[in-house]
PDB file of C-alpha atoms and ligand atoms in Angstrom:
ATOM      1  CA  UNK A   1       2.530 -14.602  -8.235  1.00 73.00           C
ATOM      2  CA  UNK A   2       0.088 -14.313  -5.296  1.00 92.00           C
ATOM      3  CA  UNK A   3      -3.471 -13.208  -6.113  1.00 95.00           C
ATOM      4  CA  UNK A   4      -5.258 -10.434  -4.222  1.00 97.00           C
ATOM      5  CA  UNK A   5      -8.424 -12.531  -4.542  1.00 96.00           C
ATOM      6  CA  UNK A   6      -6.819 -15.060  -2.164  1.00 96.00           C
ATOM      7  CA  UNK A   7      -7.548 -12.598   0.639  1.00 96.00           C
ATOM      8  CA  UNK A   8     -11.131 -12.506   1.898  1.00 94.00           C
ATOM      9  CA  UNK A   9     -12.778  -9.189   0.936  1.00 93.00           C
ATOM     10  CA  UNK A  10     -13.436  -6.829   3.869  1.00 95.00           C
ATOM     11  CA  UNK A  11     -11.466  -9.083   6.248  1.00 95.00           C
ATOM     12  CA  UNK A  12      -8.999  -6.715   7.921  1.00 98.00           C
ATOM     13  CA  UNK A  13      -5.288  -7.255   7.492  1.00 98.00           C
ATOM     14  CA  UNK A  14      -2.046  -5.461   8.306  1.00 98.00           C
ATOM     15  CA  UNK A  15       0.620  -4.668   5.689  1.00 98.00           C
ATOM     16  CA  UNK A  16       3.883  -3.897   7.545  1.00 98.00           C
ATOM     17  CA  UNK A  17       5.918  -1.173   5.833  1.00 98.00           C
ATOM     18  CA  UNK A  18       9.495  -2.246   5.194  1.00 98.00           C
ATOM     19  CA  UNK A  19      10.570   1.410   5.255  1.00 98.00           C
ATOM     20  CA  UNK A  20      10.672   1.147   9.088  1.00 98.00           C
ATOM     21  CA  UNK A  21      12.735  -2.048   9.121  1.00 98.00           C
ATOM     22  CA  UNK A  22      16.479  -2.318   9.828  1.00 97.00           C
ATOM     23  CA  UNK A  23      17.920  -1.872   6.314  1.00 97.00           C
ATOM     24  CA  UNK A  24      21.108  -3.667   7.308  1.00 97.00           C
ATOM     25  CA  UNK A  25      19.003  -6.827   7.929  1.00 97.00           C
ATOM     26  CA  UNK A  26      16.218  -6.649   5.337  1.00 97.00           C
ATOM     27  CA  UNK A  27      16.038 -10.411   4.663  1.00 97.00           C
ATOM     28  CA  UNK A  28      15.648 -11.195   8.366  1.00 97.00           C
ATOM     29  CA  UNK A  29      13.077  -8.412   8.770  1.00 97.00           C
ATOM     30  CA  UNK A  30      10.917  -9.851   5.996  1.00 98.00           C
ATOM     31  CA  UNK A  31      11.078 -13.301   7.585  1.00 97.00           C
ATOM     32  CA  UNK A  32      10.279 -11.842  11.004  1.00 98.00           C
ATOM     33  CA  UNK A  33       7.174 -10.117   9.601  1.00 98.00           C
ATOM     34  CA  UNK A  34       5.869 -13.436   8.270  1.00 98.00           C
ATOM     35  CA  UNK A  35       6.631 -15.214  11.552  1.00 98.00           C
ATOM     36  CA  UNK A  36       4.755 -12.437  13.386  1.00 98.00           C
ATOM     37  CA  UNK A  37       1.600 -13.274  11.415  1.00 98.00           C
ATOM     38  CA  UNK A  38       1.745 -10.806   8.521  1.00 98.00           C
ATOM     39  CA  UNK A  39       0.403 -11.990   5.138  1.00 98.00           C
ATOM     40  CA  UNK A  40       1.245  -8.768   3.236  1.00 98.00           C
ATOM     41  CA  UNK A  41       4.410  -6.671   3.015  1.00 98.00           C
ATOM     42  CA  UNK A  42       4.316  -2.978   2.074  1.00 98.00           C
ATOM     43  CA  UNK A  43       7.075  -1.646  -0.195  1.00 98.00           C
ATOM     44  CA  UNK A  44       7.481   2.150  -0.202  1.00 98.00           C
ATOM     45  CA  UNK A  45       9.185   3.028  -3.461  1.00 98.00           C
ATOM     46  CA  UNK A  46      10.275   6.675  -3.650  1.00 98.00           C
ATOM     47  CA  UNK A  47      12.070   8.367  -6.581  1.00 98.00           C
ATOM     48  CA  UNK A  48      13.226  11.645  -4.999  1.00 98.00           C
ATOM     49  CA  UNK A  49      11.014  13.478  -7.529  1.00 98.00           C
ATOM     50  CA  UNK A  50       7.366  12.675  -6.802  1.00 98.00           C
ATOM     51  CA  UNK A  51       8.308  12.776  -3.111  1.00 98.00           C
ATOM     52  CA  UNK A  52      11.383  14.400  -1.452  1.00 98.00           C
ATOM     53  CA  UNK A  53      12.982  11.095  -0.484  1.00 98.00           C
ATOM     54  CA  UNK A  54      14.647   8.060  -2.145  1.00 98.00           C
ATOM     55  CA  UNK A  55      14.078   4.549  -0.716  1.00 98.00           C
ATOM     56  CA  UNK A  56      14.582   1.266  -2.627  1.00 97.00           C
ATOM     57  CA  UNK A  57      13.839  -0.154  -6.072  1.00 98.00           C
ATOM     58  CA  UNK A  58      13.560  -3.194  -8.312  1.00 98.00           C
ATOM     59  CA  UNK A  59      16.880  -4.962  -7.413  1.00 98.00           C
ATOM     60  CA  UNK A  60      16.023  -4.973  -3.687  1.00 98.00           C
ATOM     61  CA  UNK A  61      12.514  -6.336  -4.262  1.00 98.00           C
ATOM     62  CA  UNK A  62      13.885  -8.967  -6.674  1.00 98.00           C
ATOM     63  CA  UNK A  63      16.498 -10.025  -4.114  1.00 98.00           C
ATOM     64  CA  UNK A  64      13.907 -10.537  -1.387  1.00 98.00           C
ATOM     65  CA  UNK A  65      11.236 -12.236  -3.492  1.00 98.00           C
ATOM     66  CA  UNK A  66      12.762 -15.733  -3.191  1.00 96.00           C
ATOM     67  CA  UNK A  67      12.967 -15.255   0.619  1.00 93.00           C
ATOM     68  CA  UNK A  68       9.251 -14.779   1.175  1.00 97.00           C
ATOM     69  CA  UNK A  69       5.703 -15.935   0.337  1.00 97.00           C
ATOM     70  CA  UNK A  70       4.214 -12.682   1.559  1.00 98.00           C
ATOM     71  CA  UNK A  71       1.966 -10.704  -0.773  1.00 98.00           C
ATOM     72  CA  UNK A  72       4.152  -7.823  -2.036  1.00 98.00           C
ATOM     73  CA  UNK A  73       2.031  -4.689  -1.734  1.00 98.00           C
ATOM     74  CA  UNK A  74       4.083  -2.190  -3.758  1.00 98.00           C
ATOM     75  CA  UNK A  75       3.395   1.529  -3.205  1.00 98.00           C
ATOM     76  CA  UNK A  76       4.955   3.561  -6.014  1.00 98.00           C
ATOM     77  CA  UNK A  77       5.553   7.173  -5.001  1.00 98.00           C
ATOM     78  CA  UNK A  78       7.202   7.938  -8.338  1.00 98.00           C
ATOM     79  CA  UNK A  79       6.426  10.355 -11.186  1.00 98.00           C
ATOM     80  CA  UNK A  80       6.330   7.702 -13.955  1.00 98.00           C
ATOM     81  CA  UNK A  81       4.639   4.512 -12.667  1.00 98.00           C
ATOM     82  CA  UNK A  82       3.714   3.347 -16.189  1.00 98.00           C
ATOM     83  CA  UNK A  83       7.426   3.047 -17.048  1.00 98.00           C
ATOM     84  CA  UNK A  84       8.377   0.979 -13.965  1.00 98.00           C
ATOM     85  CA  UNK A  85       5.269  -1.090 -13.201  1.00 98.00           C
ATOM     86  CA  UNK A  86       6.182  -4.034 -15.423  1.00 98.00           C
ATOM     87  CA  UNK A  87       9.814  -4.384 -14.183  1.00 98.00           C
ATOM     88  CA  UNK A  88       8.525  -4.360 -10.587  1.00 98.00           C
ATOM     89  CA  UNK A  89       5.979  -7.056 -11.425  1.00 98.00           C
ATOM     90  CA  UNK A  90       8.612  -9.173 -13.154  1.00 98.00           C
ATOM     91  CA  UNK A  91      10.739  -8.761  -9.988  1.00 98.00           C
ATOM     92  CA  UNK A  92       7.904 -10.160  -7.858  1.00 98.00           C
ATOM     93  CA  UNK A  93       5.429  -7.396  -6.973  1.00 98.00           C
ATOM     94  CA  UNK A  94       1.875  -8.787  -6.569  1.00 98.00           C
ATOM     95  CA  UNK A  95       0.088  -5.435  -6.359  1.00 98.00           C
ATOM     96  CA  UNK A  96       1.165  -2.122  -7.838  1.00 98.00           C
ATOM     97  CA  UNK A  97      -0.405   0.950  -6.281  1.00 98.00           C
ATOM     98  CA  UNK A  98       0.463   4.236  -7.925  1.00 98.00           C
ATOM     99  CA  UNK A  99      -0.550   7.826  -7.259  1.00 98.00           C
ATOM    100  CA  UNK A 100      -3.364   9.403  -9.210  1.00 98.00           C
ATOM    101  CA  UNK A 101      -1.328  12.653  -8.965  1.00 98.00           C
ATOM    102  CA  UNK A 102       1.623  11.144 -10.880  1.00 98.00           C
ATOM    103  CA  UNK A 103       2.460  12.245 -14.451  1.00 96.00           C
ATOM    104  CA  UNK A 104       1.145   9.123 -16.232  1.00 97.00           C
ATOM    105  CA  UNK A 105      -2.384   8.438 -17.485  1.00 98.00           C
ATOM    106  CA  UNK A 106      -4.163   6.363 -14.792  1.00 98.00           C
ATOM    107  CA  UNK A 107      -6.262   4.230 -17.196  1.00 98.00           C
ATOM    108  CA  UNK A 108      -3.243   3.301 -19.319  1.00 98.00           C
ATOM    109  CA  UNK A 109      -1.151   2.560 -16.232  1.00 98.00           C
ATOM    110  CA  UNK A 110      -3.854   0.276 -14.782  1.00 98.00           C
ATOM    111  CA  UNK A 111      -3.963  -1.590 -18.094  1.00 98.00           C
ATOM    112  CA  UNK A 112      -0.174  -2.002 -18.095  1.00 98.00           C
ATOM    113  CA  UNK A 113      -0.297  -3.459 -14.573  1.00 98.00           C
ATOM    114  CA  UNK A 114      -3.101  -5.908 -15.418  1.00 98.00           C
ATOM    115  CA  UNK A 115      -1.434  -6.978 -18.650  1.00 98.00           C
ATOM    116  CA  UNK A 116       1.698  -7.839 -16.642  1.00 98.00           C
ATOM    117  CA  UNK A 117      -0.434 -10.049 -14.365  1.00 97.00           C
ATOM    118  CA  UNK A 118      -0.637  -8.044 -11.129  1.00 98.00           C
ATOM    119  CA  UNK A 119      -3.390  -6.287  -9.194  1.00 98.00           C
ATOM    120  CA  UNK A 120      -3.723  -2.506  -9.537  1.00 98.00           C
ATOM    121  CA  UNK A 121      -4.327   0.109  -6.858  1.00 98.00           C
ATOM    122  CA  UNK A 122      -4.764   3.881  -6.873  1.00 98.00           C
ATOM    123  CA  UNK A 123      -3.440   6.138  -4.119  1.00 98.00           C
ATOM    124  CA  UNK A 124      -4.655   9.580  -3.070  1.00 98.00           C
ATOM    125  CA  UNK A 125      -2.545  12.228  -1.373  1.00 98.00           C
ATOM    126  CA  UNK A 126      -4.295  14.031   1.542  1.00 98.00           C
ATOM    127  CA  UNK A 127      -5.233  16.984  -0.706  1.00 98.00           C
ATOM    128  CA  UNK A 128      -6.911  14.861  -3.401  1.00 98.00           C
ATOM    129  CA  UNK A 129     -10.685  14.295  -3.054  1.00 98.00           C
ATOM    130  CA  UNK A 130     -12.359  10.853  -3.032  1.00 98.00           C
ATOM    131  CA  UNK A 131     -14.209  11.752  -6.266  1.00 98.00           C
ATOM    132  CA  UNK A 132     -10.920  11.477  -8.223  1.00 98.00           C
ATOM    133  CA  UNK A 133     -11.106   7.667  -7.943  1.00 98.00           C
ATOM    134  CA  UNK A 134     -14.677   7.300  -9.265  1.00 97.00           C
ATOM    135  CA  UNK A 135     -13.757   6.949 -13.006  1.00 98.00           C
ATOM    136  CA  UNK A 136     -11.464   3.982 -12.184  1.00 98.00           C
ATOM    137  CA  UNK A 137     -13.421   2.151  -9.489  1.00 97.00           C
ATOM    138  CA  UNK A 138     -14.702  -0.379 -12.059  1.00 97.00           C
ATOM    139  CA  UNK A 139     -11.208  -1.628 -12.889  1.00 98.00           C
ATOM    140  CA  UNK A 140      -8.949  -1.408  -9.781  1.00 98.00           C
ATOM    141  CA  UNK A 141      -8.471  -3.892  -6.918  1.00 98.00           C
ATOM    142  CA  UNK A 142      -7.507  -1.401  -4.206  1.00 98.00           C
ATOM    143  CA  UNK A 143      -7.737   2.245  -3.160  1.00 98.00           C
ATOM    144  CA  UNK A 144      -5.057   3.664  -0.863  1.00 98.00           C
ATOM    145  CA  UNK A 145      -5.798   6.732   1.250  1.00 98.00           C
ATOM    146  CA  UNK A 146      -2.684   8.501   2.488  1.00 98.00           C
ATOM    147  CA  UNK A 147      -3.145   9.616   6.095  1.00 98.00           C
ATOM    148  CA  UNK A 148       0.169  11.515   5.984  1.00 98.00           C
ATOM    149  CA  UNK A 149       1.857  13.501   3.225  1.00 98.00           C
ATOM    150  CA  UNK A 150       3.787  10.788   1.326  1.00 98.00           C
ATOM    151  CA  UNK A 151       7.585  10.670   1.608  1.00 98.00           C
ATOM    152  CA  UNK A 152       8.529   9.628   5.149  1.00 98.00           C
ATOM    153  CA  UNK A 153       7.662   7.121   7.858  1.00 98.00           C
ATOM    154  CA  UNK A 154       7.043   8.089  11.496  1.00 98.00           C
ATOM    155  CA  UNK A 155       4.744  11.035  10.749  1.00 98.00           C
ATOM    156  CA  UNK A 156       1.619  12.073  12.669  1.00 98.00           C
ATOM    157  CA  UNK A 157      -1.746  10.617  11.557  1.00 98.00           C
ATOM    158  CA  UNK A 158      -4.063  13.105   9.787  1.00 98.00           C
ATOM    159  CA  UNK A 159      -7.547  12.640  11.321  1.00 98.00           C
ATOM    160  CA  UNK A 160      -9.038  15.011   8.734  1.00 98.00           C
ATOM    161  CA  UNK A 161      -8.765  12.132   6.213  1.00 98.00           C
ATOM    162  CA  UNK A 162     -11.411  10.055   8.064  1.00 98.00           C
ATOM    163  CA  UNK A 163     -14.388  11.505   6.113  1.00 98.00           C
ATOM    164  CA  UNK A 164     -12.623  10.648   2.834  1.00 98.00           C
ATOM    165  CA  UNK A 165     -12.167   7.020   3.987  1.00 98.00           C
ATOM    166  CA  UNK A 166     -15.883   6.833   4.839  1.00 98.00           C
ATOM    167  CA  UNK A 167     -16.823   8.355   1.460  1.00 98.00           C
ATOM    168  CA  UNK A 168     -14.692   5.812  -0.394  1.00 98.00           C
ATOM    169  CA  UNK A 169     -16.238   3.007   1.654  1.00 98.00           C
ATOM    170  CA  UNK A 170     -19.650   4.210   0.462  1.00 98.00           C
ATOM    171  CA  UNK A 171     -18.472   4.416  -3.174  1.00 98.00           C
ATOM    172  CA  UNK A 172     -16.924   0.926  -3.062  1.00 98.00           C
ATOM    173  CA  UNK A 173     -20.000  -0.630  -1.445  1.00 98.00           C
ATOM    174  CA  UNK A 174     -22.227   1.073  -4.029  1.00 97.00           C
ATOM    175  CA  UNK A 175     -20.060  -0.331  -6.854  1.00 97.00           C
ATOM    176  CA  UNK A 176     -20.663  -3.896  -5.618  1.00 96.00           C
ATOM    177  CA  UNK A 177     -17.011  -4.769  -6.405  1.00 96.00           C
ATOM    178  CA  UNK A 178     -14.498  -6.331  -3.962  1.00 96.00           C
ATOM    179  CA  UNK A 179     -12.112  -3.349  -3.886  1.00 98.00           C
ATOM    180  CA  UNK A 180      -9.832  -3.219  -0.830  1.00 98.00           C
ATOM    181  CA  UNK A 181      -9.620   0.075   1.076  1.00 98.00           C
ATOM    182  CA  UNK A 182      -6.112   0.664   2.425  1.00 98.00           C
ATOM    183  CA  UNK A 183      -4.823   3.425   4.701  1.00 98.00           C
ATOM    184  CA  UNK A 184      -1.221   4.465   5.129  1.00 98.00           C
ATOM    185  CA  UNK A 185       0.633   6.791   7.504  1.00 98.00           C
ATOM    186  CA  UNK A 186       0.632   7.133  11.293  1.00 98.00           C
ATOM    187  CA  UNK A 187      -1.393   3.949  11.794  1.00 98.00           C
ATOM    188  CA  UNK A 188      -0.953   2.508  15.292  1.00 98.00           C
ATOM    189  CA  UNK A 189      -3.014   1.048  18.160  1.00 98.00           C
ATOM    190  CA  UNK A 190      -4.439   4.526  18.913  1.00 98.00           C
ATOM    191  CA  UNK A 191      -5.471   5.442  15.341  1.00 98.00           C
ATOM    192  CA  UNK A 192      -6.376   1.985  13.949  1.00 98.00           C
ATOM    193  CA  UNK A 193      -9.883   1.830  15.531  1.00 98.00           C
ATOM    194  CA  UNK A 194     -10.959   5.118  13.871  1.00 98.00           C
ATOM    195  CA  UNK A 195      -9.833   4.121  10.361  1.00 98.00           C
ATOM    196  CA  UNK A 196     -11.472   0.717  10.711  1.00 98.00           C
ATOM    197  CA  UNK A 197     -14.702   2.319  11.924  1.00 98.00           C
ATOM    198  CA  UNK A 198     -14.569   4.590   8.833  1.00 98.00           C
ATOM    199  CA  UNK A 199     -14.370   1.473   6.621  1.00 98.00           C
ATOM    200  CA  UNK A 200     -10.701   0.685   5.960  1.00 98.00           C
ATOM    201  CA  UNK A 201      -9.832  -3.044   5.715  1.00 98.00           C
ATOM    202  CA  UNK A 202      -6.089  -2.888   4.947  1.00 98.00           C
ATOM    203  CA  UNK A 203      -3.776  -1.137   7.420  1.00 98.00           C
ATOM    204  CA  UNK A 204      -0.231  -0.171   6.487  1.00 98.00           C
ATOM    205  CA  UNK A 205       2.008   0.221   9.536  1.00 98.00           C
ATOM    206  CA  UNK A 206       5.744   0.832   9.616  1.00 98.00           C
ATOM    207  CA  UNK A 207       6.862   2.264  12.948  1.00 98.00           C
ATOM    208  CA  UNK A 208       4.020   0.584  14.857  1.00 98.00           C
ATOM    209  CA  UNK A 209       5.103  -2.893  13.659  1.00 98.00           C
ATOM    210  CA  UNK A 210       8.837  -2.979  12.894  1.00 98.00           C
ATOM    211  CA  UNK A 211       9.709  -0.803  15.917  1.00 97.00           C
ATOM    212  CA  UNK A 212       7.094  -2.112  18.351  1.00 98.00           C
ATOM    213  CA  UNK A 213       8.478  -2.373  21.916  1.00 97.00           C
ATOM    214  CA  UNK A 214       5.938  -5.169  22.566  1.00 96.00           C
ATOM    215  CA  UNK A 215       7.139  -7.172  19.565  1.00 98.00           C
ATOM    216  CA  UNK A 216       5.780  -7.473  16.023  1.00 98.00           C
ATOM    217  CA  UNK A 217       3.246 -10.257  16.666  1.00 98.00           C
ATOM    218  CA  UNK A 218       1.591  -8.388  19.541  1.00 98.00           C
ATOM    219  CA  UNK A 219       1.643  -5.170  17.509  1.00 98.00           C
ATOM    220  CA  UNK A 220      -0.109  -6.795  14.537  1.00 98.00           C
ATOM    221  CA  UNK A 221      -2.723  -8.390  16.816  1.00 98.00           C
ATOM    222  CA  UNK A 222      -3.226  -5.026  18.526  1.00 98.00           C
ATOM    223  CA  UNK A 223      -3.934  -3.268  15.211  1.00 98.00           C
ATOM    224  CA  UNK A 224      -6.593  -5.846  14.328  1.00 96.00           C
ATOM    225  CA  UNK A 225      -8.310  -6.156  17.731  1.00 92.00           C
TER     226      UNK A 225
HETATM  227  C1  LIG B   1       4.930   7.217   3.633  1.00 83.19           C
HETATM  228  C2  LIG B   1       4.743   5.762   3.311  1.00 83.19           C
HETATM  229  C3  LIG B   1       4.231   4.932   4.470  1.00 83.19           C
HETATM  230  C4  LIG B   1       5.113   4.950   5.707  1.00 83.19           C
HETATM  231  C5  LIG B   1       4.339   4.428   6.893  1.00 83.19           C
HETATM  232  O1  LIG B   1       5.082   7.938   2.476  1.00 83.19           O
HETATM  233  O2  LIG B   1       3.903   5.584   2.206  1.00 83.19           O
HETATM  234  O3  LIG B   1       4.007   3.604   4.050  1.00 83.19           O
HETATM  235  O4  LIG B   1       6.254   4.218   5.497  1.00 83.19           O
HETATM  236  O5  LIG B   1       5.109   4.525   8.045  1.00 83.19           O
HETATM  237  P1  LIG B   1       4.466   4.812   9.481  1.00 83.19           P
HETATM  238  O6  LIG B   1       3.532   3.659   9.757  1.00 83.19           O
HETATM  239  O7  LIG B   1       5.667   4.824  10.384  1.00 83.19           O
HETATM  240  O8  LIG B   1       3.753   6.109   9.411  1.00 83.19           O
HETATM  241 ZN1  LIG B   2       3.298   3.482   1.796  1.00 83.19          ZN
END
């Protein structure tokens, strides 16, 4: 198990989203991400119910865990995260981020994740206000702001989410806790500077990394420059 505290607070990092990788060569893609300088790997888990798409689950993550030392940043876009958090953690997930809009109680789900030994994160769809996170800010390790409607990679970045990122940056700084602020959806060399200026320190990127014409290493450097 890798610990989120191993990563310096506020120091920006990129979490490549495996959803954009070549599914016929997942093992090689994970290795290539590490060789390109990534320290995190973003897993988009979709159940075809919370979002209108189905991606991958526990057996795939378990199969790739022995192949990689990357920090497995697991984004659950599922209706019942409390039911599946522990099996994902046993399979090798280091962080479980679930949606505050899901059907399970957030406080109980966070407790389940911590009891199983992983870090917990809360994600907000574009229509959910920053204030929804406030009751849980004292017990989570990460907040994820969706900058697209969850469900698919390759979508256009929603600039109207920038004020929410800035508001969450203010809330986190006021709390005095080392909570990471992650953004996800349409992040590339054009949009990365604006989310970083708003206060994000963890950038999820699928298309911009796994399908970068300039290569993954240059793409990751470009997002952090
Ligand atoms: C969308 C996912 C994202 C997506 C990002 O629901 O949560 O992680 O895969 O892909 P890009 O970077 O291509 O928008
Ligand atoms: Zn995601």
